[in-house]
Short mmCIF file of C-alpha atoms and ligand atoms in Angstrom, two decimals:
data_model
loop_
_atom_site.label_atom_id
_atom_site.label_comp_id
_atom_site.label_asym_id
_atom_site.label_seq_id
_atom_site.Cartn_x
_atom_site.Cartn_y
_atom_site.Cartn_z
CA MET Q 1 -34.90 -35.00 39.71
CA LYS Q 2 -34.00 -33.10 36.58
CA LYS Q 3 -30.27 -32.75 36.05
CA ASN Q 4 -30.27 -29.78 33.68
CA ASP Q 5 -26.97 -30.72 32.14
CA VAL Q 6 -25.69 -28.80 29.15
CA SER Q 7 -23.52 -30.28 26.42
CA ILE Q 8 -21.42 -27.79 24.49
CA ILE Q 9 -19.90 -29.00 21.23
CA GLY Q 10 -16.53 -27.32 20.62
CA ALA Q 11 -13.92 -26.00 23.05
CA GLY Q 12 -12.88 -23.08 20.83
CA LEU Q 13 -12.94 -19.54 22.16
CA ILE Q 14 -16.73 -19.34 22.29
CA GLY Q 15 -17.44 -22.83 23.65
CA SER Q 16 -14.89 -22.40 26.45
CA LEU Q 17 -16.13 -18.95 27.45
CA LEU Q 18 -19.72 -20.18 27.40
CA GLY Q 19 -18.68 -23.12 29.57
CA ILE Q 20 -17.46 -20.69 32.23
CA TYR Q 21 -20.64 -18.61 32.05
CA LEU Q 22 -22.91 -21.64 32.38
CA GLN Q 23 -20.91 -23.27 35.17
CA LYS Q 24 -21.16 -19.99 37.05
CA ARG Q 25 -24.94 -20.23 36.68
CA GLY Q 26 -24.79 -23.57 38.48
CA LEU Q 27 -25.34 -25.74 35.41
CA ASP Q 28 -23.65 -29.04 34.82
CA VAL Q 29 -21.56 -28.45 31.68
CA SER Q 30 -19.78 -31.03 29.51
CA ILE Q 31 -17.69 -29.75 26.61
CA TYR Q 32 -16.87 -32.06 23.70
CA GLU Q 33 -13.91 -31.16 21.52
CA LYS Q 34 -12.79 -33.27 18.58
CA ARG Q 35 -9.18 -32.05 18.73
CA PRO Q 36 -6.59 -33.08 21.31
CA ASP Q 37 -6.12 -30.89 24.40
CA LEU Q 38 -4.57 -27.68 23.03
CA ARG Q 39 -2.69 -27.22 26.31
CA ASP Q 40 -0.49 -30.14 25.37
CA LYS Q 41 2.44 -28.55 23.50
CA LYS Q 42 2.97 -31.50 21.19
CA TYR Q 43 -0.36 -30.71 19.49
CA ALA Q 44 0.40 -27.06 18.71
CA PRO Q 45 -0.83 -26.60 15.14
CA ALA Q 46 1.83 -25.43 12.69
CA GLY Q 47 1.16 -22.27 10.73
CA ARG Q 48 -1.97 -21.35 12.66
CA SER Q 49 -0.60 -19.08 15.37
CA ILE Q 50 -3.19 -16.43 14.53
CA ASN Q 51 -3.51 -13.56 16.89
CA MET Q 52 -6.81 -11.88 17.43
CA ALA Q 53 -7.79 -8.28 17.97
CA LEU Q 54 -9.80 -8.14 21.17
CA SER Q 55 -12.01 -5.06 21.48
CA ASP Q 56 -14.66 -3.55 23.76
CA ARG Q 57 -17.42 -6.12 23.24
CA GLY Q 58 -15.00 -8.94 24.01
CA TRP Q 59 -13.68 -7.17 27.11
CA LYS Q 60 -17.23 -6.58 28.33
CA ALA Q 61 -17.99 -10.30 28.13
CA LEU Q 62 -14.76 -11.08 29.99
CA ASP Q 63 -15.53 -8.43 32.63
CA LYS Q 64 -18.91 -9.92 33.45
CA ILE Q 65 -17.22 -13.05 34.76
CA GLY Q 66 -14.15 -11.35 36.17
CA LEU Q 67 -11.59 -12.49 33.58
CA ARG Q 68 -10.05 -9.13 32.61
CA GLU Q 69 -7.16 -9.42 35.03
CA MET Q 70 -6.27 -12.89 33.84
CA VAL Q 71 -6.20 -11.82 30.19
CA ALA Q 72 -4.69 -8.32 30.49
CA PRO Q 73 -1.01 -9.41 30.90
CA TYR Q 74 -1.15 -11.20 27.53
CA VAL Q 75 -2.42 -8.40 25.32
CA ILE Q 76 -0.66 -5.65 23.39
CA PRO Q 77 -2.61 -2.45 22.65
CA MET Q 78 -2.75 -1.32 19.03
CA TYR Q 79 -3.83 2.33 18.82
CA GLY Q 80 -4.21 2.49 15.05
CA ARG Q 81 -3.19 1.18 11.67
CA ARG Q 82 0.34 1.77 10.52
CA VAL Q 83 0.05 1.82 6.75
CA HIS Q 84 3.15 0.80 4.73
CA ASP Q 85 3.40 2.06 1.17
CA GLU Q 86 5.36 0.33 -1.59
CA HIS Q 87 8.44 2.46 -0.88
CA GLY Q 88 8.56 1.49 2.80
CA GLU Q 89 7.18 4.85 3.99
CA THR Q 90 4.61 4.52 6.77
CA SER Q 91 1.77 6.65 8.08
CA PHE Q 92 -0.33 6.21 11.20
CA LEU Q 93 -4.12 6.17 11.16
CA PRO Q 94 -5.57 6.17 14.71
CA TYR Q 95 -8.46 3.80 15.39
CA GLY Q 96 -10.25 6.25 17.64
CA LYS Q 97 -9.47 8.84 20.25
CA GLU Q 98 -6.21 8.87 22.17
CA ASN Q 99 -5.98 5.77 24.38
CA GLN Q 100 -8.63 3.88 22.41
CA ALA Q 101 -7.06 0.65 21.26
CA ILE Q 102 -7.76 -2.86 20.08
CA TYR Q 103 -5.66 -5.56 21.74
CA SER Q 104 -3.56 -8.23 20.08
CA ILE Q 105 -3.68 -11.62 21.78
CA SER Q 106 -2.55 -15.06 20.65
CA ARG Q 107 -5.56 -17.21 19.84
CA GLY Q 108 -3.79 -20.33 21.16
CA LYS Q 109 -2.85 -18.75 24.48
CA PHE Q 110 -6.31 -17.20 24.89
CA ASN Q 111 -8.07 -20.49 24.20
CA HIS Q 112 -5.71 -22.23 26.61
CA MET Q 113 -6.61 -19.75 29.40
CA LEU Q 114 -10.35 -20.09 28.79
CA VAL Q 115 -10.20 -23.89 28.80
CA ASP Q 116 -8.27 -23.77 32.09
CA GLU Q 117 -10.90 -21.48 33.59
CA ALA Q 118 -13.82 -23.56 32.33
CA GLU Q 119 -12.24 -26.59 33.95
CA ARG Q 120 -11.54 -24.67 37.15
CA TYR Q 121 -15.24 -23.80 37.40
CA GLY Q 122 -16.11 -27.46 37.02
CA ALA Q 123 -16.88 -27.94 33.32
CA LYS Q 124 -16.08 -31.49 32.18
CA MET Q 125 -13.65 -31.20 29.28
CA ASN Q 126 -13.71 -34.09 26.80
CA PHE Q 127 -10.89 -33.71 24.29
CA ASN Q 128 -10.53 -36.13 21.38
CA HIS Q 129 -14.31 -36.53 21.52
CA SER Q 130 -15.88 -35.89 18.16
CA CYS Q 131 -19.66 -35.43 17.97
CA GLU Q 132 -20.55 -37.36 14.85
CA GLU Q 133 -24.32 -37.55 14.96
CA ILE Q 134 -26.90 -35.57 16.86
CA SER Q 135 -30.54 -36.39 17.40
CA ILE Q 136 -32.42 -33.10 17.73
CA ALA Q 137 -35.65 -34.80 18.80
CA ASP Q 138 -33.97 -36.79 21.59
CA THR Q 139 -31.37 -34.13 22.50
CA ALA Q 140 -28.69 -36.80 22.22
CA ILE Q 141 -25.20 -36.96 20.77
CA LYS Q 142 -23.23 -39.85 19.32
CA VAL Q 143 -19.66 -39.22 20.45
CA VAL Q 144 -16.58 -40.93 19.01
CA LEU Q 145 -14.27 -41.59 21.95
CA PRO Q 146 -10.45 -41.40 21.79
CA ASP Q 147 -10.20 -45.18 21.34
CA GLY Q 148 -12.48 -45.03 18.29
CA THR Q 149 -15.52 -46.52 19.99
CA GLN Q 150 -18.82 -44.68 19.92
CA GLU Q 151 -21.16 -43.71 22.71
CA TYR Q 152 -24.67 -42.30 22.64
CA ARG Q 153 -25.14 -39.60 25.28
CA GLU Q 154 -28.45 -38.05 26.22
CA THR Q 155 -28.43 -34.56 27.63
CA ASP Q 156 -30.90 -31.80 28.55
CA VAL Q 157 -29.54 -29.13 26.25
CA ILE Q 158 -27.06 -29.05 23.34
CA ILE Q 159 -25.24 -25.90 22.34
CA GLY Q 160 -23.22 -26.01 19.13
CA ALA Q 161 -20.12 -23.84 19.48
CA ASP Q 162 -18.43 -25.99 16.88
CA GLY Q 163 -17.44 -23.33 14.40
CA ALA Q 164 -18.03 -22.62 10.73
CA TYR Q 165 -18.36 -26.32 9.83
CA SER Q 166 -20.71 -27.10 12.73
CA SER Q 167 -21.95 -30.66 13.15
CA LEU Q 168 -25.00 -29.48 15.12
CA ARG Q 169 -25.94 -27.14 12.27
CA ASP Q 170 -25.48 -30.01 9.88
CA ALA Q 171 -27.87 -32.15 11.96
CA MET Q 172 -30.41 -29.30 12.10
CA GLN Q 173 -30.24 -28.92 8.31
CA ARG Q 174 -31.14 -32.57 7.88
CA GLN Q 175 -33.64 -32.97 10.70
CA THR Q 176 -35.36 -29.60 10.84
CA ARG Q 177 -36.22 -26.79 8.43
CA LEU Q 178 -33.03 -24.79 8.93
CA ASN Q 179 -32.07 -22.55 6.02
CA TYR Q 180 -28.42 -22.25 5.29
CA LYS Q 181 -26.18 -20.15 3.08
CA GLN Q 182 -22.40 -20.20 2.85
CA GLU Q 183 -20.07 -18.18 0.70
CA TYR Q 184 -16.34 -18.56 0.21
CA ILE Q 185 -14.75 -15.28 -0.76
CA SER Q 186 -12.23 -15.17 -3.60
CA HIS Q 187 -9.32 -14.61 -1.20
CA GLY Q 188 -7.53 -16.93 1.19
CA TYR Q 189 -4.85 -16.33 3.80
CA LYS Q 190 -1.51 -17.62 4.99
CA GLU Q 191 0.31 -17.04 8.29
CA LEU Q 192 3.90 -15.73 8.24
CA THR Q 193 6.21 -14.30 10.91
CA ILE Q 194 8.43 -11.29 11.54
CA PRO Q 195 10.73 -12.44 14.35
CA PRO Q 196 12.32 -10.15 16.97
CA THR Q 197 15.52 -8.33 15.91
CA ALA Q 198 18.98 -9.72 16.73
CA GLU Q 199 18.85 -7.49 19.85
CA GLY Q 200 15.62 -9.18 20.89
CA GLU Q 201 13.42 -6.15 20.16
CA PHE Q 202 10.28 -5.61 18.09
CA ALA Q 203 11.28 -5.07 14.44
CA MET Q 204 8.49 -2.46 14.01
CA ASP Q 205 6.23 -0.27 16.14
CA PRO Q 206 4.49 -2.78 18.47
CA ASN Q 207 1.49 -0.57 19.25
CA ALA Q 208 -0.10 -0.65 15.83
CA LEU Q 209 -1.72 -3.07 13.44
CA HIS Q 210 0.61 -2.95 10.44
CA ILE Q 211 -0.96 -3.07 7.05
CA TRP Q 212 0.44 -3.21 3.52
CA PRO Q 213 -2.62 -2.37 1.36
CA ARG Q 214 -2.08 -3.23 -2.30
CA GLY Q 215 -5.48 -2.89 -3.91
CA GLN Q 216 -6.59 -6.47 -4.58
CA PHE Q 217 -4.43 -7.98 -1.85
CA MET Q 218 -2.73 -7.10 1.44
CA LEU Q 219 -0.43 -8.15 4.23
CA ILE Q 220 -1.12 -7.36 7.89
CA ALA Q 221 0.95 -7.87 11.05
CA LEU Q 222 -0.05 -7.96 14.72
CA PRO Q 223 2.44 -7.86 17.61
CA ASN Q 224 3.09 -10.76 20.03
CA PRO Q 225 4.39 -10.57 23.62
CA ASP Q 226 7.59 -12.44 22.54
CA LYS Q 227 8.37 -9.38 20.34
CA SER Q 228 7.60 -11.13 17.10
CA PHE Q 229 4.74 -10.23 14.74
CA THR Q 230 2.27 -12.68 13.29
CA CYS Q 231 1.62 -11.64 9.71
CA THR Q 232 -1.33 -12.69 7.58
CA LEU Q 233 -1.08 -12.54 3.82
CA PHE Q 234 -4.46 -12.18 2.07
CA LEU Q 235 -4.35 -12.99 -1.65
CA PRO Q 236 -6.90 -14.15 -4.22
CA PHE Q 237 -6.63 -17.90 -4.76
CA GLU Q 238 -6.48 -17.35 -8.52
CA GLY Q 239 -6.76 -14.57 -11.11
CA GLY Q 240 -5.07 -11.17 -10.99
CA LYS Q 241 -1.37 -10.38 -11.13
CA VAL Q 242 -0.68 -11.62 -7.60
CA CYS Q 243 -2.47 -14.73 -6.32
CA PHE Q 244 -1.68 -17.96 -4.49
CA ASP Q 245 -1.89 -19.91 -7.74
CA LYS Q 246 0.96 -17.93 -9.28
CA ILE Q 247 3.43 -18.34 -6.42
CA ASN Q 248 4.97 -21.71 -7.10
CA ASP Q 249 8.59 -21.41 -6.04
CA GLU Q 250 11.07 -19.29 -4.11
CA GLU Q 251 11.67 -17.06 -7.12
CA ASP Q 252 7.96 -16.21 -7.53
CA LEU Q 253 7.67 -15.57 -3.81
CA GLU Q 254 10.70 -13.27 -3.64
CA SER Q 255 9.55 -11.37 -6.66
CA VAL Q 256 6.13 -10.66 -5.09
CA PHE Q 257 7.59 -9.68 -1.73
CA LYS Q 258 10.41 -7.56 -3.15
CA THR Q 259 7.94 -5.75 -5.41
CA TYR Q 260 5.06 -5.17 -3.00
CA PHE Q 261 6.26 -5.73 0.56
CA ALA Q 262 9.98 -4.89 0.39
CA ASP Q 263 10.26 -3.49 3.91
CA ALA Q 264 8.47 -6.52 5.39
CA PHE Q 265 10.53 -8.90 3.23
CA ALA Q 266 13.72 -7.53 4.81
CA LEU Q 267 12.36 -8.59 8.22
CA MET Q 268 11.27 -12.12 7.28
CA PRO Q 269 14.25 -14.49 7.32
CA ASP Q 270 12.02 -17.59 7.27
CA LEU Q 271 9.63 -16.43 4.59
CA ASN Q 272 10.35 -19.20 2.11
CA LYS Q 273 10.08 -22.00 4.67
CA GLU Q 274 6.94 -20.57 6.22
CA TYR Q 275 5.21 -19.73 2.98
CA PHE Q 276 5.65 -23.20 1.52
CA GLY Q 277 5.25 -24.99 4.88
CA ASN Q 278 2.13 -23.28 6.20
CA PRO Q 279 -1.36 -24.04 4.94
CA THR Q 280 -3.36 -21.67 2.75
CA SER Q 281 -6.76 -21.28 4.36
CA SER Q 282 -10.05 -20.13 2.91
CA LEU Q 283 -12.44 -17.50 4.27
CA ILE Q 284 -16.11 -18.22 4.62
CA ASN Q 285 -19.29 -16.37 5.48
CA VAL Q 286 -22.07 -18.44 7.01
CA GLU Q 287 -25.70 -17.43 7.51
CA CYS Q 288 -28.46 -19.69 8.75
CA PHE Q 289 -31.83 -19.54 10.44
CA PRO Q 290 -33.36 -20.58 12.76
CA TRP Q 291 -30.50 -21.12 15.17
CA LEU Q 292 -32.51 -23.40 17.42
CA ALA Q 293 -34.48 -26.61 17.26
CA ASN Q 294 -36.10 -28.24 20.26
CA LYS Q 295 -33.49 -27.91 23.04
CA SER Q 296 -30.48 -27.39 20.77
CA MET Q 297 -29.01 -24.09 19.70
CA LEU Q 298 -26.07 -22.68 17.72
CA ILE Q 299 -23.72 -19.94 18.89
CA GLY Q 300 -20.58 -18.16 17.62
CA ASP Q 301 -19.16 -19.09 14.21
CA ALA Q 302 -21.51 -22.07 14.03
CA CYS Q 303 -24.38 -19.72 13.17
CA HIS Q 304 -22.59 -16.59 11.93
CA ALA Q 305 -19.03 -17.20 10.71
CA MET Q 306 -17.85 -14.00 9.05
CA VAL Q 307 -14.79 -12.82 7.16
CA PRO Q 308 -12.18 -11.35 9.54
CA PHE Q 309 -11.91 -7.80 8.19
CA PHE Q 310 -13.63 -6.01 11.05
CA GLY Q 311 -11.85 -8.08 13.72
CA GLN Q 312 -15.22 -8.96 15.23
CA GLY Q 313 -15.86 -12.72 14.83
CA MET Q 314 -14.62 -13.63 18.29
CA ASN Q 315 -15.82 -10.37 19.87
CA CYS Q 316 -19.27 -11.02 18.45
CA GLY Q 317 -19.22 -14.62 19.71
CA PHE Q 318 -18.21 -13.37 23.18
CA GLU Q 319 -21.09 -10.88 23.03
CA ASP Q 320 -23.36 -13.85 22.17
CA CYS Q 321 -22.29 -15.46 25.48
CA PHE Q 322 -22.91 -12.21 27.37
CA ILE Q 323 -26.41 -11.82 25.93
CA LEU Q 324 -27.35 -15.48 26.33
CA ASP Q 325 -26.27 -15.29 29.96
CA GLY Q 326 -28.44 -12.20 30.50
CA LEU Q 327 -31.45 -14.09 29.13
CA ILE Q 328 -30.73 -17.09 31.36
CA GLU Q 329 -30.51 -14.69 34.30
CA LYS Q 330 -33.91 -13.25 33.36
CA TYR Q 331 -35.83 -16.41 32.42
CA GLY Q 332 -34.06 -19.05 34.49
CA THR Q 333 -32.27 -22.27 33.64
CA THR Q 334 -35.36 -24.35 32.99
CA SER Q 335 -36.91 -22.29 30.18
CA TRP Q 336 -34.44 -23.19 27.45
CA GLU Q 337 -36.84 -22.92 24.50
CA LEU Q 338 -37.87 -19.42 25.61
CA VAL Q 339 -34.28 -18.35 26.23
CA PHE Q 340 -33.16 -19.68 22.83
CA GLU Q 341 -36.11 -18.00 21.05
CA LYS Q 342 -35.32 -14.66 22.64
CA PHE Q 343 -31.64 -15.07 21.90
CA GLN Q 344 -31.98 -15.66 18.18
CA LYS Q 345 -34.59 -12.92 17.86
CA VAL Q 346 -32.39 -10.29 19.46
CA ARG Q 347 -29.15 -11.46 17.92
CA LYS Q 348 -29.81 -12.36 14.29
CA PRO Q 349 -30.23 -8.77 12.96
CA ASP Q 350 -27.00 -7.82 14.68
CA THR Q 351 -24.94 -10.73 13.40
CA ASP Q 352 -26.28 -10.14 9.87
CA ALA Q 353 -25.18 -6.51 10.18
CA ILE Q 354 -21.65 -7.24 11.41
CA SER Q 355 -21.17 -9.94 8.75
CA GLU Q 356 -22.08 -7.41 6.07
CA MET Q 357 -19.83 -4.74 7.60
CA ALA Q 358 -16.96 -7.24 7.76
CA ARG Q 359 -17.31 -7.95 4.02
CA ASN Q 360 -17.40 -4.22 3.25
CA ASN Q 361 -14.36 -3.53 5.38
CA PHE Q 362 -12.14 -5.73 3.22
CA THR Q 363 -12.08 -3.08 0.51
CA GLU Q 364 -11.24 -0.45 3.12
CA MET Q 365 -8.31 -2.45 4.47
CA ARG Q 366 -6.73 -3.65 1.25
CA ASP Q 367 -7.39 -0.56 -0.84
CA SER Q 368 -8.94 2.59 0.65
CA VAL Q 369 -6.43 3.11 3.48
CA ALA Q 370 -3.84 3.86 0.79
CA ASN Q 371 -6.06 6.50 -0.81
CA PRO Q 372 -5.46 10.16 0.23
CA ARG Q 373 -9.16 11.02 -0.26
CA PHE Q 374 -10.13 8.26 2.16
CA LEU Q 375 -7.64 9.58 4.71
CA VAL Q 376 -9.06 13.09 4.45
CA ARG Q 377 -12.56 11.69 4.86
CA LYS Q 378 -11.46 9.90 8.03
CA LYS Q 379 -9.85 13.07 9.36
CA ILE Q 380 -13.08 15.03 8.83
CA GLU Q 381 -15.03 12.29 10.63
CA ALA Q 382 -12.56 12.26 13.52
CA LYS Q 383 -12.88 16.04 13.88
CA LEU Q 384 -16.68 15.78 13.77
CA HIS Q 385 -16.54 13.20 16.55
CA GLU Q 386 -14.24 15.42 18.58
CA LEU Q 387 -16.53 18.46 18.19
CA TYR Q 388 -19.84 16.57 18.44
CA PRO Q 389 -19.06 13.37 20.36
CA THR Q 390 -22.65 12.12 20.59
CA GLU Q 391 -24.01 13.44 17.29
CA TRP Q 392 -21.31 11.91 15.08
CA ILE Q 393 -19.65 8.62 15.96
CA PRO Q 394 -17.49 7.03 13.23
CA LEU Q 395 -18.66 3.53 12.23
CA TYR Q 396 -15.39 1.94 13.38
CA THR Q 397 -15.87 3.50 16.83
CA MET Q 398 -19.48 2.30 17.09
CA VAL Q 399 -18.47 -1.24 16.20
CA THR Q 400 -15.20 -1.48 18.06
CA PHE Q 401 -15.35 0.88 21.02
CA SER Q 402 -19.00 0.57 22.03
CA ASP Q 403 -21.59 -2.08 22.72
CA MET Q 404 -24.20 -0.42 20.55
CA LYS Q 405 -26.23 -2.99 18.63
CA TYR Q 406 -24.38 -3.87 15.43
CA ALA Q 407 -27.56 -3.31 13.39
CA ASP Q 408 -27.95 0.22 14.78
CA ALA Q 409 -24.28 0.97 14.15
CA TYR Q 410 -24.66 -0.25 10.57
CA ALA Q 411 -27.76 1.91 9.99
CA GLN Q 412 -26.10 4.99 11.51
CA GLY Q 413 -22.96 4.33 9.50
CA LYS Q 414 -24.93 4.24 6.25
CA LEU Q 415 -26.58 7.60 6.98
CA GLN Q 416 -23.21 9.12 7.87
CA ASP Q 417 -21.71 7.71 4.68
CA GLU Q 418 -24.40 9.41 2.59
CA VAL Q 419 -23.66 12.75 4.24
CA MET Q 420 -19.91 12.28 3.88
CA ASP Q 421 -20.28 11.31 0.21
CA LYS Q 422 -21.81 14.75 -0.36
CA VAL Q 423 -19.08 16.50 1.64
CA MET Q 424 -16.44 14.74 -0.47
CA GLU Q 425 -18.09 15.90 -3.71
CA ASP Q 426 -16.59 19.38 -3.17
CA PRO Q 427 -13.82 19.57 -5.83
CA MET Q 428 -11.62 21.55 -3.43
CA ILE Q 429 -12.10 19.21 -0.47
CA MET Q 430 -8.51 17.91 -0.54
CA GLN Q 431 -7.18 21.45 -0.13
CA ASN Q 432 -9.90 22.89 2.11
CA TRP Q 433 -10.90 20.02 4.34
CA GLN Q 434 -9.84 21.83 7.49
CA GLN Q 435 -12.30 24.63 6.73
CA VAL Q 436 -15.41 22.50 6.24
CA ASP Q 437 -18.53 23.68 8.07
CA TYR Q 438 -18.79 21.01 10.76
CA GLY Q 439 -22.02 22.49 12.17
CA ALA Q 440 -23.67 22.20 8.76
CA ILE Q 441 -22.65 18.55 8.48
CA ILE Q 442 -24.23 17.86 11.86
CA SER Q 443 -27.45 19.56 10.74
CA GLN Q 444 -27.46 17.31 7.67
CA ILE Q 445 -27.05 14.12 9.68
CA GLU Q 446 -29.75 15.20 12.11
CA THR Q 447 -32.14 15.84 9.23
CA ALA Q 448 -31.24 12.47 7.68
CA ARG Q 449 -32.00 10.74 11.00
CA MET Q 450 -35.45 12.33 11.17
CA VAL Q 451 -36.48 11.22 7.68
C1 LIG M 501 -7.58 -15.07 9.75
C2 LIG M 501 -8.60 -14.78 10.82
C3 LIG M 501 -8.41 -13.71 11.66
C4 LIG M 501 -9.36 -13.41 12.64
N1 LIG M 501 -9.17 -12.31 13.43
C5 LIG M 501 -10.11 -11.98 14.35
C6 LIG M 501 -9.93 -10.84 15.19
O1 LIG M 501 -8.92 -10.12 15.11
N2 LIG M 501 -10.89 -10.55 16.12
C7 LIG M 501 -12.02 -11.31 16.23
O2 LIG M 501 -12.87 -10.97 17.07
N3 LIG M 501 -12.22 -12.40 15.46
C8 LIG M 501 -11.30 -12.77 14.52
N4 LIG M 501 -11.47 -13.88 13.75
C9 LIG M 501 -12.69 -14.70 13.93
C10 LIG M 501 -12.52 -15.71 15.06
O3 LIG M 501 -11.38 -16.50 14.84
C11 LIG M 501 -13.74 -16.61 15.14
O4 LIG M 501 -14.91 -15.84 15.09
C12 LIG M 501 -13.74 -17.41 16.43
O5 LIG M 501 -12.57 -18.16 16.55
C13 LIG M 501 -14.97 -18.32 16.49
O6 LIG M 501 -14.89 -19.14 17.60
P1 LIG M 501 -15.83 -20.41 17.75
O7 LIG M 501 -15.49 -20.97 19.09
O8 LIG M 501 -17.23 -20.05 17.44
O9 LIG M 501 -15.39 -21.39 16.58
P2 LIG M 501 -13.98 -22.16 16.39
O10 LIG M 501 -12.86 -21.31 16.84
O11 LIG M 501 -13.97 -22.64 15.00
O12 LIG M 501 -14.08 -23.40 17.40
C14 LIG M 501 -14.92 -24.49 17.14
C15 LIG M 501 -14.38 -25.68 17.88
O13 LIG M 501 -15.28 -26.77 17.70
C16 LIG M 501 -14.55 -27.96 17.47
N5 LIG M 501 -15.42 -28.88 16.71
C17 LIG M 501 -15.87 -28.73 15.44
N6 LIG M 501 -16.65 -29.76 15.09
C18 LIG M 501 -16.70 -30.59 16.17
C19 LIG M 501 -17.34 -31.84 16.42
N7 LIG M 501 -18.08 -32.45 15.48
N8 LIG M 501 -17.18 -32.42 17.63
C20 LIG M 501 -16.44 -31.82 18.59
N9 LIG M 501 -15.78 -30.63 18.39
C21 LIG M 501 -15.92 -30.02 17.20
C22 LIG M 501 -13.36 -27.49 16.67
O14 LIG M 501 -12.29 -28.41 16.73
C23 LIG M 501 -13.03 -26.17 17.35
O15 LIG M 501 -12.15 -26.32 18.42
C24 LIG M 501 -10.52 -14.22 12.78
C25 LIG M 501 -10.69 -15.32 11.93
C26 LIG M 501 -9.75 -15.60 10.96
C27 LIG M 501 -9.97 -16.78 10.06
#
């Protein structure tokens, strides 16, 4: 009798969530993870306590398998961006309508919960098991076991949820005609912390994503349930007046922080230790196609790693799981080639679109949010959405607070941008923005959609 066992490579956020989905479909899931069990405290990685912004697409994928209640106690809503200028003044830019929020959650804690659940549903977790070689033709994996010995394991299906440096993708590149493109952006990032105050309170407004936009670089901070903030500093690796290459000692570091992030600096007692102790990580965009070969397929960052500036990498990977599960529901658990074909066909245009939007959003975060013209533009768009909720939906709302296909959101966003570019050409727009003819703008977008 056919076993129909599925091997997932990688117990990150996507591999673990997929493990739960597939176990719930009655499949026999084994997950191989090269790292030690992240639930064991002694393996907590230093300087990588990233928190993630969870938004509607992610919640929808959690809802389908009843995980909302488990996750909800560990999230903090962020209703907008709190923008810090160089003088320490702040302004609040809502993400959407009142009560629309994205939710900060610790990646480590989240992954921990998903691994627990996958195990609870019966997935076999294999930590310290690195998949070194994969035979696409035989659907078999050579696994390096914790004692260093190797084992060759045959399986019915392999799904690579093994991240931006995927070993399954690597095997597909060598054994099949997979096309692959990767791009490192000029900037990297480093994790820092703003601890709770001496009174044990949040040092800043906890219900916002804090952002210090400085043109070519920026600092952001997301709240944690322990009342600290995890900050991420994005700088170019080299070139420009402020870059990782030019911060070589405490003096350089203090000078940069006192000049550009003075209010944050005052809240960071461990800055020096953290800055020089934590790793500087790079940011990569990965595109490849096809995502499948024989009975193996890629999912999550393994096939579409993107830069983090739309806060969608994980949400998009969770949506992958949701969509794949829908296809399995429709076509059954024995038609893997068909399911995989349908999956990549429906998903690739969307992941291309969100990757592109994520790249574009970097300029918005590090630069535009400090520009008064940009803020006026956003206010006009918010008003349009309030007056014409279905005719005009801001791009951020389509991506973050809906499950509209990313490619459709991107296309709509481009049309809206063209119309807004014209609105902003009015030389008096900064003074008269409250008097713009909203009805006329809607007519313009409707005409643009018909063309
Ligand atoms: C700074 C930053 C901030 C981000 N913020 C957000 C955000 O706010 N919201 C959001 O939605 N997304 C965000 N993202 C993106 C998000 O982190 C990723 O999209 C997501 O973690 C991808 O999950 P994954 O499971 O596909 O890959 P990964 O998290 O990379 O997991 C892959 C797993 O596979 C394992 N593995 C790799 N190779 C092998 C092998 N050969 N054998 C066995 N195991 C292997 C790895 O050890 C790892 O555990 C951010 C990313 C960064 C870098």
